[in-house]
Short mmCIF file of C-alpha atoms in Angstrom, two decimals:
data_model
loop_
_atom_site.label_atom_id
_atom_site.label_comp_id
_atom_site.label_asym_id
_atom_site.label_seq_id
_atom_site.Cartn_x
_atom_site.Cartn_y
_atom_site.Cartn_z
CA MET W 943 0.21 -0.19 0.08
CA GLU W 944 1.02 3.53 0.09
CA TRP W 945 2.41 5.04 2.94
CA GLY W 946 -0.45 7.72 4.58
CA ALA W 947 0.84 11.13 3.90
CA ASP W 948 -1.83 13.11 6.03
CA ASP W 949 -4.04 12.66 9.02
CA ASP W 950 -6.71 10.80 6.97
CA ALA W 951 -4.79 8.50 4.90
CA LEU W 952 -3.91 6.73 8.09
CA THR W 953 -6.98 5.82 8.89
CA ALA W 954 -8.10 5.07 5.65
CA TYR W 955 -8.02 0.88 3.98
CA GLU W 956 -9.33 -0.91 0.58
CA ASP W 957 -13.08 -3.37 1.73
CA ASP W 958 -13.35 -6.20 0.55
CA SER W 959 -14.84 -5.21 -2.93
CA GLY W 960 -11.22 -3.20 -3.81
CA GLU W 961 -13.34 0.20 -2.77
CA LYS W 962 -11.58 2.66 -0.32
CA ALA W 963 -12.93 2.81 3.01
CA MET W 964 -12.09 4.62 6.67
CA LEU W 965 -11.41 3.49 9.90
CA PRO W 966 -14.26 4.86 12.19
CA GLY W 967 -11.66 6.08 14.44
CA TYR W 968 -9.00 9.39 14.28
CA VAL W 969 -5.23 10.63 14.66
CA PRO W 970 -5.48 12.67 18.06
CA ARG W 971 -2.72 15.12 17.07
CA GLU W 972 -2.08 16.31 21.25
CA ASP W 973 -0.41 19.46 19.94
CA THR W 974 2.46 17.04 17.80
CA GLU W 975 2.97 16.88 14.61
CA ASN W 976 4.81 13.28 15.72
CA VAL W 977 1.95 11.95 15.65
CA VAL W 978 2.65 7.92 14.26
CA THR W 979 4.40 5.55 16.42
CA LEU W 980 6.16 3.26 15.59
CA ARG W 981 8.60 -0.09 16.93
CA ALA W 982 12.26 -1.15 15.00
CA ASP W 983 11.52 -4.80 15.90
CA LYS W 984 8.21 -4.56 13.71
CA PHE W 985 10.11 -3.66 10.84
CA ASP W 986 10.42 -5.90 8.15
CA PHE W 987 12.84 -4.65 5.57
CA GLN W 988 15.46 -6.84 2.78
CA GLY W 989 17.80 -5.25 3.76
CA GLY W 990 17.92 -6.62 7.89
CA ARG W 991 17.71 -9.73 6.39
CA GLU W 992 20.38 -9.88 3.43
CA PHE W 993 23.52 -10.70 5.24
CA PRO W 994 25.55 -11.91 3.40
CA ARG W 995 24.72 -10.21 -0.01
CA GLY W 996 25.86 -12.60 -2.74
CA GLU W 997 26.16 -15.65 -0.74
CA LYS W 998 24.39 -19.15 -1.53
CA TYR W 999 23.75 -22.39 -0.12
CA ASP W 1000 22.08 -26.09 -0.89
CA ALA W 1001 19.26 -25.54 1.11
CA ASP W 1002 17.81 -28.71 -0.09
CA SER W 1003 20.76 -30.77 -0.68
CA ASP W 1004 20.05 -30.98 -3.75
CA GLY W 1005 23.83 -30.74 -5.12
CA ASP W 1006 22.87 -26.99 -6.42
CA ALA W 1007 24.49 -23.97 -4.08
CA ASP W 1008 20.29 -21.98 -4.76
CA GLU W 1009 19.46 -20.24 -2.00
CA ASP W 1010 20.44 -17.05 -0.25
CA VAL W 1011 22.36 -17.47 2.40
CA SER W 1012 21.14 -14.90 5.87
CA ALA W 1013 22.14 -13.81 9.34
CA LEU W 1014 18.75 -14.48 10.05
CA ASP W 1015 18.84 -18.29 9.99
CA GLN W 1016 19.90 -20.32 12.46
CA THR W 1017 21.29 -23.01 10.40
CA HIS W 1018 24.48 -20.92 9.56
CA TRP W 1019 25.58 -20.46 13.18
CA SER W 1020 27.78 -22.70 14.87
CA THR W 1021 27.65 -22.78 19.56
CA THR W 1022 30.67 -23.47 21.76
CA ASP W 1023 29.55 -23.97 25.10
CA ALA W 1024 31.63 -24.02 28.82
CA THR W 1025 31.93 -26.14 31.52
CA ASN W 1026 28.38 -25.44 32.61
CA GLY W 1027 27.08 -23.20 30.17
CA THR W 1028 24.98 -23.92 27.18
CA VAL W 1029 23.84 -21.47 24.34
CA SER W 1030 21.08 -22.20 21.98
CA VAL W 1031 20.80 -20.30 18.33
CA SER W 1032 16.77 -20.31 17.09
CA ASN W 1033 14.46 -19.33 14.67
CA ALA W 1034 12.52 -16.78 16.37
CA ASP W 1035 8.76 -16.01 15.80
CA LEU W 1036 7.82 -12.77 15.34
CA ASP W 1037 6.44 -10.20 12.76
CA VAL W 1038 9.33 -10.38 10.65
CA GLU W 1039 10.03 -13.04 7.97
CA LYS W 1040 13.33 -13.67 9.65
CA ALA W 1041 14.78 -13.02 13.27
CA LEU W 1042 16.99 -15.12 15.18
CA THR W 1043 17.31 -16.07 19.21
CA VAL W 1044 20.84 -16.11 21.01
CA SER W 1045 20.01 -17.84 24.62
CA SER W 1046 22.13 -19.59 27.08
CA SER W 1047 21.62 -21.57 30.57
CA SER W 1048 23.38 -22.25 33.28
CA VAL W 1049 26.02 -20.30 31.97
CA ALA W 1050 28.34 -19.55 35.49
CA GLY W 1051 30.69 -16.46 36.70
CA GLY W 1052 34.30 -16.78 34.92
CA GLU W 1053 32.16 -19.16 31.73
CA THR W 1054 31.34 -17.30 28.40
CA VAL W 1055 29.34 -19.42 25.61
CA THR W 1056 29.29 -17.89 22.54
CA ALA W 1057 27.36 -18.07 18.86
CA ALA W 1058 29.24 -17.87 15.58
CA PHE W 1059 28.38 -16.80 11.81
CA SER W 1060 30.60 -17.06 9.88
CA ASP W 1061 29.51 -17.59 6.10
CA PHE W 1062 31.44 -14.89 4.67
CA ALA W 1063 34.55 -12.33 3.87
CA LEU W 1064 35.28 -9.43 3.43
CA SER W 1065 38.78 -7.82 2.50
CA ASP W 1066 37.98 -4.30 1.69
CA ALA W 1067 37.45 -1.25 3.67
CA ALA W 1068 36.78 -3.04 6.95
CA GLU W 1069 36.82 -0.11 9.19
CA LYS W 1070 34.34 2.23 6.63
CA ARG W 1071 31.06 -0.92 7.60
CA TYR W 1072 29.09 -0.52 10.03
CA LEU W 1073 27.72 -2.77 12.52
CA GLN W 1074 23.95 -2.37 12.77
CA PHE W 1075 21.06 -4.56 14.14
CA VAL W 1076 17.29 -4.24 15.76
CA VAL W 1077 17.75 -6.16 18.92
CA ASN W 1078 14.87 -7.91 21.87
CA VAL W 1079 16.98 -8.38 24.76
CA GLU W 1080 14.55 -10.69 25.65
CA ALA W 1081 16.95 -11.95 29.22
CA LEU W 1082 19.55 -10.45 31.10
CA THR W 1083 19.90 -11.98 34.74
CA SER W 1084 22.18 -9.80 36.81
CA GLY W 1085 26.36 -10.01 36.01
CA ALA W 1086 25.52 -11.14 32.86
CA THR W 1087 26.62 -9.28 29.66
CA VAL W 1088 26.12 -9.93 25.59
CA GLU W 1089 28.63 -8.57 23.48
CA VAL W 1090 28.13 -8.70 19.61
CA ALA W 1091 31.56 -9.09 18.03
CA VAL W 1092 32.87 -8.89 14.24
CA LEU W 1093 36.59 -10.53 14.06
CA ASP W 1094 38.42 -10.56 11.12
CA ASP W 1095 40.82 -13.15 10.07
CA ASP W 1096 43.22 -12.90 12.37
CA GLY W 1097 41.72 -12.71 15.82
CA ASP W 1098 41.93 -8.43 16.22
CA GLU W 1099 37.86 -7.81 16.94
CA LYS W 1100 35.11 -4.90 17.28
CA VAL W 1101 32.73 -5.55 19.97
CA VAL W 1102 29.33 -3.88 20.82
CA SER W 1103 27.70 -4.78 24.87
CA ALA W 1104 24.36 -5.59 27.47
CA SER W 1105 25.09 -5.01 30.14
CA PRO W 1106 22.54 -4.41 33.65
CA GLY W 1107 23.16 -0.90 34.54
CA ALA W 1108 25.65 0.21 31.18
CA ASP W 1109 25.83 2.91 30.47
CA THR W 1110 23.83 3.11 27.18
CA SER W 1111 25.18 7.06 26.01
CA THR W 1112 28.69 5.11 25.51
CA ALA W 1113 28.98 3.65 21.28
CA SER W 1114 30.13 0.56 21.83
CA VAL W 1115 26.81 -0.13 25.05
CA PHE W 1116 23.70 -1.06 22.94
CA ALA W 1117 21.32 -1.56 26.48
CA ALA W 1118 21.87 -1.79 29.91
CA ALA W 1119 18.52 -3.53 30.52
CA THR W 1120 15.70 -6.25 29.17
CA GLY W 1121 13.61 -3.87 26.07
CA SER W 1122 12.22 -4.79 22.78
CA GLY W 1123 13.14 -2.57 19.11
CA ILE W 1124 16.13 -1.90 20.49
CA VAL W 1125 18.83 -0.51 17.14
CA LEU W 1126 22.66 -0.76 17.27
CA GLN W 1127 24.42 1.40 13.72
CA GLN W 1128 28.20 2.26 14.53
CA ARG W 1129 30.80 2.41 12.29
CA LEU W 1130 33.68 0.24 13.00
CA ALA W 1131 36.16 2.69 12.75
CA ASP W 1132 33.89 4.34 15.65
CA LEU W 1133 34.86 1.44 17.75
CA THR W 1134 38.11 0.63 19.85
CA THR W 1135 39.40 -2.75 18.32
CA ASN W 1136 40.63 -5.53 20.32
CA ALA W 1137 43.77 -6.39 19.73
CA ASN W 1138 44.21 -10.16 19.32
CA GLY W 1139 46.13 -10.66 15.97
CA ASP W 1140 48.39 -8.12 14.63
CA GLY W 1141 46.17 -5.55 16.17
CA THR W 1142 45.36 -3.73 12.57
CA PHE W 1143 41.37 -4.75 11.93
CA ASP W 1144 41.64 -5.01 8.13
CA SER W 1145 38.96 -8.07 7.01
CA LEU W 1146 35.93 -8.36 8.37
CA ASP W 1147 35.40 -12.44 8.41
CA SER W 1148 32.79 -13.96 11.27
CA VAL W 1149 30.45 -12.28 14.02
CA GLU W 1150 29.65 -13.40 17.07
CA VAL W 1151 27.22 -13.26 20.08
CA ARG W 1152 29.03 -14.18 23.58
CA ILE W 1153 27.08 -14.82 26.95
CA LYS W 1154 29.64 -14.07 29.74
CA ASP W 1155 29.00 -14.88 33.79
CA ALA W 1156 25.28 -15.44 33.62
CA ASP W 1157 21.89 -16.27 31.18
CA ALA W 1158 21.22 -13.96 28.89
CA THR W 1159 18.06 -13.86 25.93
CA VAL W 1160 18.10 -11.72 22.44
CA THR W 1161 16.17 -11.54 19.02
CA PHE W 1162 18.09 -10.87 16.42
CA THR W 1163 14.80 -8.84 13.89
CA ALA W 1164 18.00 -7.14 11.66
CA LEU W 1165 21.58 -7.91 11.50
CA ASP W 1166 24.50 -6.65 8.89
CA VAL W 1167 27.98 -6.04 9.09
CA GLU W 1168 28.03 -5.24 5.42
CA ARG W 1169 27.27 -1.54 4.46
CA LYS W 1170 28.59 1.74 4.87
CA SER W 1171 26.01 3.36 5.90
CA ARG W 1172 22.58 3.49 8.19
CA TRP W 1173 19.54 2.40 8.18
CA THR W 1174 16.81 5.26 8.88
CA PHE W 1175 13.69 4.91 10.71
CA GLY W 1176 12.08 8.35 9.73
CA SER W 1177 11.80 11.59 10.32
CA TYR W 1178 10.67 13.23 13.43
CA LEU W 1179 10.06 17.46 14.20
CA ALA W 1180 12.85 18.25 17.12
CA ASN W 1181 12.17 21.09 19.07
CA GLU W 1182 8.48 21.49 18.12
CA ASP W 1183 7.39 25.28 18.43
CA THR W 1184 10.75 26.91 19.06
CA ASP W 1185 12.57 28.85 16.91
CA SER W 1186 15.12 25.97 16.45
CA GLU W 1187 12.55 23.43 15.55
CA GLU W 1188 13.55 20.74 12.93
CA ARG W 1189 12.80 18.14 11.05
CA THR W 1190 15.52 15.20 12.09
CA LYS W 1191 16.61 11.51 10.60
CA ARG W 1192 16.03 8.50 13.71
CA TYR W 1193 18.93 6.28 13.13
CA GLU W 1194 18.72 4.48 16.51
CA PRO W 1195 15.60 4.55 18.19
CA GLY W 1196 14.21 2.55 20.86
CA PRO W 1197 14.35 0.88 23.07
CA GLY W 1198 10.39 0.48 22.92
CA ASP W 1199 7.54 2.73 20.86
CA PHE W 1200 9.12 6.50 18.72
CA THR W 1201 7.30 8.71 16.65
CA VAL W 1202 7.87 9.95 13.60
CA THR W 1203 5.86 12.98 11.83
CA GLY W 1204 4.27 10.49 9.27
CA LEU W 1205 4.74 7.06 7.48
CA ASP W 1206 5.52 8.93 4.38
CA THR W 1207 8.86 9.61 6.02
CA LEU W 1208 10.12 6.35 6.25
CA GLY W 1209 12.24 5.34 3.98
CA ALA W 1210 13.38 2.01 2.37
CA SER W 1211 14.46 0.56 5.24
CA SER W 1212 10.84 0.54 6.70
CA GLY W 1213 9.63 -2.74 4.19
CA ARG W 1214 6.56 -3.86 5.31
CA THR W 1215 5.95 -2.27 8.79
CA ARG W 1216 3.58 -3.78 11.46
CA LEU W 1217 1.75 -1.02 13.28
#
């Protein structure tokens, strides 16, 4: 359907006979232009699930590698358990076409369990690319840390994390508590390199999700490390009714609901959106 550009369009729909009809309601303005409420994990867009681009696999074992690999498909992930703790990767049934859950059990202090995706390799412009994801943090036990790491071919890595009470104003922290529709988009050059190899982050070889010291569960509804630009999640009117009022794009909305001025502000990253 066409995105609605005004209040009337937001309440219009096509009935069973193909005729335009109107819902028995209205969009309350409440003295604001930011009238549409959304949540990032409800955005079902192709760019959120097409990493790694150009990679194929033989899904039906017929000898032909003719299915697209997606990092949001559990079949492409491997797991490493600890002495006590275990980790599982599963496909999640949500409002989007693909979603991936990583969940741990019985992780003890000092332990790390890992889920890894390595069905890709990029050797150019590594630090110009963005680590991007939309995630629901469904469980984050006291003492737990969840890391999302991008590794190069000799072990150097860029890491972002979530842990209870962490400082979310820090670029490398994506959550400090449970929440839905959390968006992270960080240029890899802007993240510290953990030098586990030669100290130069010059390729992209794998993505790891690590759960440390206690249990956690996270579900990704979008994941990418190839792009050199950010997704946009519509725009809103900042500083309303002031001299500095301006339209501003949303890049990292959430956790939870956020507002935009209209569905017409949503770009290609919005895809099909569940309202």
